[in-house]
Coordinates of C-alpha atoms in Angstrom, one line a residue:
M239 CA 57.0 -164.1 -3.5
A240 CA 54.7 -166.3 -5.6
D241 CA 52.8 -167.4 -2.5
L242 CA 52.5 -163.8 -1.3
S243 CA 51.0 -162.7 -4.7
E244 CA 48.6 -165.6 -4.6
N245 CA 47.4 -164.8 -1.1
Q246 CA 47.0 -161.1 -2.1
E247 CA 44.9 -162.1 -5.0
K248 CA 42.7 -164.3 -2.8
T249 CA 42.3 -161.4 -0.4
E250 CA 41.3 -159.1 -3.2
E251 CA 38.8 -161.7 -4.4
K252 CA 37.2 -161.8 -0.9
H253 CA 36.9 -158.0 -0.9
V254 CA 35.0 -158.0 -4.2
E255 CA 32.7 -160.9 -3.3
P256 CA 29.2 -159.6 -3.9
L257 CA 26.8 -159.3 -1.0
I258 CA 24.0 -160.9 -2.9
P259 CA 25.0 -162.5 -6.3
G260 CA 23.2 -160.8 -9.2
L261 CA 22.5 -157.6 -7.3
P262 CA 24.6 -154.4 -7.1
D263 CA 26.1 -154.0 -3.7
E264 CA 24.2 -150.8 -3.2
V265 CA 20.9 -152.6 -3.7
A266 CA 22.0 -155.5 -1.5
E267 CA 22.9 -153.2 1.3
L268 CA 19.4 -151.7 1.2
C269 CA 18.0 -155.2 1.5
L270 CA 20.2 -155.8 4.6
L271 CA 19.2 -152.4 6.0
Y272 CA 15.5 -153.3 5.9
L273 CA 16.0 -156.6 7.8
P274 CA 14.1 -156.2 11.1
Y275 CA 15.6 -156.9 14.6
P276 CA 17.0 -159.4 15.5
Y277 CA 17.6 -160.9 12.0
Q278 CA 20.3 -158.3 11.0
A279 CA 22.6 -159.6 13.8
L280 CA 21.7 -163.3 13.1
V281 CA 22.5 -163.1 9.4
R282 CA 26.1 -162.0 10.1
S283 CA 27.0 -165.7 10.0
V284 CA 25.8 -166.1 6.4
S285 CA 29.0 -164.9 4.9
S286 CA 32.1 -162.8 5.7
S287 CA 30.9 -160.1 3.3
W288 CA 27.5 -159.8 5.1
N289 CA 29.4 -159.7 8.4
R290 CA 31.6 -156.9 7.2
A291 CA 28.7 -154.9 5.8
I292 CA 26.5 -155.2 8.9
T293 CA 29.3 -154.4 11.4
D294 CA 30.6 -151.4 9.3
P295 CA 29.9 -148.2 11.3
A296 CA 28.6 -146.6 8.1
F297 CA 25.8 -149.3 8.0
L298 CA 24.6 -148.2 11.4
V299 CA 24.7 -144.6 10.4
S300 CA 22.6 -145.4 7.3
K301 CA 20.1 -147.3 9.4
K302 CA 19.8 -144.4 11.8
S303 CA 19.5 -141.8 9.1
L304 CA 16.7 -143.8 7.4
S305 CA 14.9 -144.1 10.8
L306 CA 14.7 -147.9 10.4
S307 CA 15.2 -148.7 14.0
L308 CA 11.9 -149.2 15.9
P309 CA 11.2 -149.4 19.7
H310 CA 11.3 -152.9 21.2
V311 CA 10.6 -153.8 24.8
F312 CA 13.5 -155.7 26.6
V313 CA 12.5 -157.5 29.7
L314 CA 14.7 -158.9 32.5
A315 CA 12.6 -161.9 33.4
F316 CA 13.3 -164.7 35.8
H317 CA 11.7 -168.1 36.6
K318 CA 9.8 -167.7 39.9
S319 CA 10.6 -171.3 40.8
T320 CA 14.4 -171.3 40.1
A321 CA 15.3 -167.5 39.9
R322 CA 17.1 -168.3 36.6
I323 CA 17.4 -165.2 34.4
Q324 CA 16.2 -165.0 30.8
W325 CA 16.2 -161.8 28.9
Q326 CA 13.3 -161.5 26.4
A327 CA 12.6 -158.9 23.7
L328 CA 9.1 -158.0 22.4
D329 CA 8.2 -156.4 19.1
P330 CA 5.0 -154.6 20.2
R331 CA 3.9 -154.2 16.6
S332 CA 3.8 -157.9 15.8
G333 CA 3.5 -159.3 19.4
R334 CA 6.5 -161.6 18.7
W335 CA 9.0 -162.4 21.4
F336 CA 12.7 -163.1 20.9
V337 CA 15.1 -164.7 23.4
L338 CA 18.4 -162.9 24.0
P339 CA 21.7 -164.7 24.5
P340 CA 22.5 -165.5 28.1
M341 CA 23.9 -162.6 30.1
P342 CA 27.5 -163.3 31.2
C343 CA 26.8 -163.3 34.9
P344 CA 27.2 -165.9 37.6
K345 CA 24.4 -168.5 37.8
T346 CA 23.7 -167.8 41.5
V347 CA 22.4 -164.2 41.4
C348 CA 19.3 -162.4 42.8
P349 CA 17.6 -161.0 39.7
P350 CA 15.9 -158.0 41.5
A351 CA 19.2 -156.8 42.8
F352 CA 20.4 -155.7 39.4
A353 CA 19.8 -152.1 38.2
C354 CA 19.1 -151.6 34.5
T355 CA 19.1 -148.7 32.2
S356 CA 19.7 -148.0 28.5
L357 CA 20.9 -145.8 25.7
P358 CA 17.8 -146.3 23.6
R359 CA 18.9 -144.6 20.4
Q360 CA 22.2 -146.4 20.4
G361 CA 20.5 -149.7 21.0
K362 CA 22.5 -150.4 24.2
L363 CA 21.2 -152.0 27.4
L364 CA 23.2 -151.8 30.6
V365 CA 22.8 -154.2 33.5
L366 CA 24.7 -153.0 36.6
G367 CA 25.7 -154.3 40.0
G368 CA 23.7 -157.1 41.5
M369 CA 24.1 -159.6 44.2
R370 CA 25.2 -163.2 44.4
S371 CA 22.5 -165.3 46.1
D372 CA 25.0 -167.9 47.4
T373 CA 27.2 -165.5 49.3
E374 CA 24.8 -162.5 49.6
T375 CA 27.6 -160.2 48.4
S376 CA 27.0 -157.2 46.1
M377 CA 28.7 -157.1 42.7
D378 CA 30.4 -154.4 40.7
S379 CA 29.3 -155.7 37.3
T380 CA 28.7 -153.8 34.1
F381 CA 27.0 -155.9 31.4
I382 CA 26.3 -154.3 28.1
Y383 CA 24.0 -155.6 25.4
R384 CA 24.0 -154.2 21.8
S385 CA 21.0 -154.8 19.7
S386 CA 23.1 -154.3 16.5
T387 CA 25.1 -157.4 17.2
N388 CA 22.7 -159.3 19.5
Q389 CA 25.7 -159.8 21.9
W390 CA 26.7 -159.1 25.5
S391 CA 30.0 -157.7 26.6
I392 CA 31.5 -157.0 30.0
G393 CA 32.3 -153.3 30.7
S394 CA 34.5 -151.6 33.3
P395 CA 33.6 -152.6 36.8
M396 CA 31.8 -150.1 39.0
L397 CA 33.7 -148.2 41.6
T398 CA 31.5 -149.6 44.4
P399 CA 29.9 -153.0 44.5
R400 CA 26.2 -152.4 45.1
S401 CA 22.8 -154.1 44.9
F402 CA 19.2 -152.9 45.0
F403 CA 20.0 -149.4 43.8
A404 CA 18.7 -146.9 41.3
T405 CA 20.3 -146.0 37.9
G406 CA 19.3 -143.8 35.1
N407 CA 20.4 -142.2 31.8
V408 CA 20.8 -138.5 32.2
K409 CA 21.6 -137.1 28.7
G410 CA 24.0 -140.0 28.0
K411 CA 25.5 -140.2 31.5
I412 CA 24.7 -143.3 33.4
I413 CA 24.1 -142.5 37.1
A414 CA 24.2 -145.1 39.8
V415 CA 22.7 -144.1 43.1
G416 CA 22.3 -145.7 46.6
G417 CA 21.7 -149.3 47.3
S418 CA 23.4 -151.8 49.6
A419 CA 26.9 -153.1 49.9
S420 CA 25.8 -156.4 51.4
G421 CA 22.3 -157.1 50.3
I422 CA 20.1 -155.9 53.1
S423 CA 22.3 -153.4 55.1
D424 CA 25.1 -150.8 54.8
S425 CA 23.3 -148.2 52.7
I426 CA 25.6 -146.5 50.2
T427 CA 25.8 -142.7 49.9
A428 CA 28.4 -142.8 47.1
V429 CA 27.2 -142.0 43.6
E430 CA 29.0 -142.8 40.4
C431 CA 28.7 -141.9 36.7
Y432 CA 29.5 -144.0 33.7
N433 CA 30.8 -142.3 30.6
S434 CA 29.4 -144.1 27.6
E435 CA 32.1 -142.5 25.3
N436 CA 35.1 -144.0 27.1
G437 CA 33.5 -146.8 29.0
K438 CA 34.8 -145.6 32.4
W439 CA 33.2 -145.0 35.8
G440 CA 33.9 -141.9 37.8
P441 CA 32.7 -140.4 41.1
A442 CA 29.8 -138.0 41.3
A443 CA 28.4 -135.9 44.2
K444 CA 27.4 -138.0 47.2
M445 CA 23.9 -138.3 48.5
R446 CA 23.0 -136.7 51.8
M447 CA 21.7 -140.0 53.1
G448 CA 21.6 -143.6 51.9
L449 CA 18.4 -144.7 50.2
A450 CA 17.0 -148.1 49.7
R451 CA 15.8 -148.4 46.1
Y452 CA 12.1 -148.1 45.4
D453 CA 11.9 -146.1 42.2
S454 CA 13.6 -143.4 40.2
A455 CA 13.0 -141.4 37.1
V456 CA 15.0 -139.0 34.8
V457 CA 13.3 -135.8 33.5
G458 CA 15.6 -133.5 31.5
N459 CA 18.9 -133.1 33.3
R460 CA 17.7 -134.4 36.7
M461 CA 17.3 -137.8 38.2
Y462 CA 14.6 -138.2 40.9
V463 CA 15.1 -141.0 43.5
T464 CA 12.5 -142.1 46.1
E465 CA 12.3 -144.8 48.7
G466 CA 8.5 -144.9 48.3
W467 CA 5.9 -145.6 51.0
T468 CA 6.5 -148.7 53.1
W469 CA 4.5 -150.4 55.8
P470 CA 3.3 -149.2 58.3
F471 CA 3.1 -145.9 56.4
M472 CA 4.0 -143.9 59.4
F473 CA 6.9 -141.9 57.9
S474 CA 7.1 -139.9 54.7
P475 CA 9.5 -141.5 52.2
R476 CA 13.0 -140.1 51.9
A477 CA 13.9 -138.8 48.4
G478 CA 16.4 -136.7 46.5
I479 CA 17.0 -135.0 43.2
Y480 CA 20.4 -135.2 41.4
D481 CA 21.2 -132.3 39.0
A482 CA 23.7 -133.7 36.4
D483 CA 24.7 -130.3 35.1
K484 CA 25.6 -129.0 38.5
D485 CA 26.6 -132.3 40.1
T486 CA 24.6 -131.5 43.2
W487 CA 21.7 -133.0 45.2
Q488 CA 18.6 -131.3 46.6
E489 CA 15.5 -132.2 48.5
M490 CA 12.4 -133.4 46.6
S491 CA 9.3 -131.4 47.2
N492 CA 6.7 -132.7 49.6
G493 CA 4.0 -133.0 47.0
M494 CA 6.1 -135.0 44.6
R495 CA 7.5 -137.3 47.3
E496 CA 4.3 -138.1 49.1
G497 CA 2.3 -138.7 45.9
W498 CA 4.8 -141.0 44.3
T499 CA 2.9 -144.2 45.1
G500 CA 3.9 -146.4 42.2
L501 CA 6.3 -147.3 39.4
S502 CA 7.3 -144.3 37.3
V503 CA 7.5 -143.7 33.6
V504 CA 8.6 -140.6 31.8
L505 CA 7.0 -139.5 28.5
G506 CA 8.5 -136.4 27.0
D507 CA 9.0 -134.1 30.0
R508 CA 6.1 -135.5 32.0
L509 CA 6.4 -137.9 34.9
F510 CA 3.7 -140.5 35.4
V511 CA 3.2 -143.3 37.9
I512 CA 1.3 -146.6 37.8
S513 CA 0.0 -146.8 41.3
E514 CA 0.5 -150.0 43.1
H515 CA -2.7 -150.0 45.2
G516 CA -6.3 -150.7 44.3
D517 CA -7.0 -150.8 40.6
C518 CA -3.6 -149.4 39.8
P519 CA -4.7 -145.9 38.6
M520 CA -2.3 -143.8 36.6
K521 CA -1.2 -140.4 37.8
V522 CA 0.8 -137.5 36.3
Y523 CA 2.9 -135.0 38.3
V524 CA 2.1 -131.3 37.8
P525 CA 5.2 -129.3 38.8
D526 CA 3.6 -125.9 39.0
L527 CA 1.1 -127.2 41.6
D528 CA 3.4 -129.7 43.2
T529 CA 0.7 -132.3 43.0
W530 CA -0.4 -135.4 41.2
Q531 CA -3.5 -135.7 39.0
Y532 CA -5.2 -138.8 37.9
V533 CA -5.1 -139.7 34.2
G534 CA -8.5 -140.1 32.5
G535 CA -9.6 -142.6 29.9
D536 CA -9.5 -146.4 30.3
R537 CA -9.0 -148.1 33.6
F538 CA -5.9 -150.1 34.0
P539 CA -6.5 -153.7 32.8
R540 CA -5.9 -155.1 36.3
E541 CA -7.8 -158.4 35.5
A542 CA -5.1 -159.4 32.9
M543 CA -2.1 -158.1 34.9
Q544 CA -0.6 -159.7 37.9
R545 CA 2.0 -158.1 40.1
P546 CA 5.0 -157.5 40.2
F547 CA 5.1 -155.0 37.3
A548 CA 8.0 -153.5 35.3
V549 CA 7.3 -150.3 33.5
N550 CA 8.9 -148.2 30.7
G551 CA 7.7 -145.9 27.9
V552 CA 8.6 -144.0 24.8
E553 CA 6.8 -141.9 22.1
G554 CA 3.6 -141.5 24.0
K555 CA 3.3 -145.2 24.9
V556 CA 3.6 -146.9 28.3
Y557 CA 4.6 -150.5 28.5
V558 CA 3.7 -152.4 31.7
V559 CA 5.0 -155.9 32.0
S560 CA 3.3 -158.2 34.5
C561 CA 3.9 -161.6 36.0
G562 CA 3.6 -164.1 33.1
L563 CA 4.9 -161.4 30.8
N564 CA 1.6 -160.1 29.7
V565 CA 2.2 -156.5 28.5
A566 CA -0.3 -153.6 28.8
V567 CA 0.4 -150.9 26.3
G568 CA -1.0 -147.6 27.2
S569 CA -1.4 -144.8 24.6
V570 CA -1.3 -141.5 26.5
Y571 CA -2.7 -138.4 24.9
E572 CA -3.5 -134.8 26.1
A573 CA -7.2 -134.5 26.1
D574 CA -7.2 -130.9 27.2
K575 CA -4.5 -128.5 28.3
G576 CA -2.7 -130.2 31.2
E577 CA -5.2 -133.1 31.3
Y578 CA -4.2 -136.5 30.1
C579 CA -6.0 -139.7 29.1
V580 CA -4.9 -143.2 28.4
K581 CA -6.2 -146.0 26.2
W582 CA -5.0 -149.5 27.1
Q583 CA -4.4 -152.6 25.1
V584 CA -3.1 -156.0 26.4
L585 CA -0.6 -158.2 24.5
V586 CA -1.1 -161.7 26.0
A587 CA 2.2 -163.6 26.4
P588 CA 2.7 -167.2 25.3
R589 CA 1.5 -169.8 27.9
A590 CA 5.1 -171.0 28.2
F591 CA 5.9 -167.7 30.0
H592 CA 3.5 -168.4 32.9
D593 CA 6.4 -169.0 35.4
F594 CA 8.2 -165.8 34.5
A595 CA 8.3 -162.7 36.6
P596 CA 9.6 -159.3 35.3
S597 CA 12.4 -157.5 37.3
N598 CA 12.9 -154.7 34.8
C599 CA 12.1 -153.6 31.3
Q600 CA 13.8 -151.1 29.0
V601 CA 12.8 -149.8 25.6
L602 CA 15.6 -149.9 22.9
Y603 CA 15.5 -148.9 19.2
A604 CA 16.6 -151.9 17.3

């Protein structure tokens, strides 16, 4: 009994241990709340009391209510010489890069075979599927990164192993579309949906035909998927639109499909593309006219940006990551009703990144 009382007293002492000696816990919690990403996750190891405070759900609620989370650019990069993956995160305000912990995937993988999406306001990044480069077999992986803890976890496996496919976040539902079951053949028509609430995959309406991934975008409750133009440009690209509310597929209009000539980014309810030809002009889709219009303003800084590109955007800004991880930040604004312009700024990456190529980029609030 004496030992039990002693242990109980020690436990109570641990519970009343101050977060920062000399400061009320309320003030200390504010200090921790204002720590920027990724330092909040890193300081969990300082003490058990800090770890409890930072991992408490109320802490995350407070951070969200104070709007302290800011957008960061997360890049799936790989070494061109070795194909070794390294996730990097960029704070676009300071230009500082941070290395993420290693993703818990096999070493022998093909980086472009993964599909990536995110739950931006929750600070969650999802890396799906993929392909082993040693056996050329598709994978059913679900890797989840949380910016709040700076840690990876392994989620429920996908229903269908797949690689080189499209994925998107449609109002909190993660949709996986198309791809290949064995790397370069066997196109998949099965579609599946990940429920972020219970962490489970379930079936969704099948596509009418299998599509090789080129590009996809989510606008509202719809996911748009296109194969894009391919050499020798003799056939119009196949494409489809998934309606998440109705769980149905429909054809993409001719104007949208044939003018989709680059990598897409969605700002608000507007779909833009960075064209992959010439000087990489930027275009915006006009639904009422079923056509694409060029965006005015600055020319894309092609001289500082080497293909391949990875693109994402949020809050009126477009982030284009190039080979070597230079990042072109485009501020998009409406100059006149229905007419858009862009102003570009280039964030030059460290010289140590010269061997990196981007496979994907996502914007998370961290």
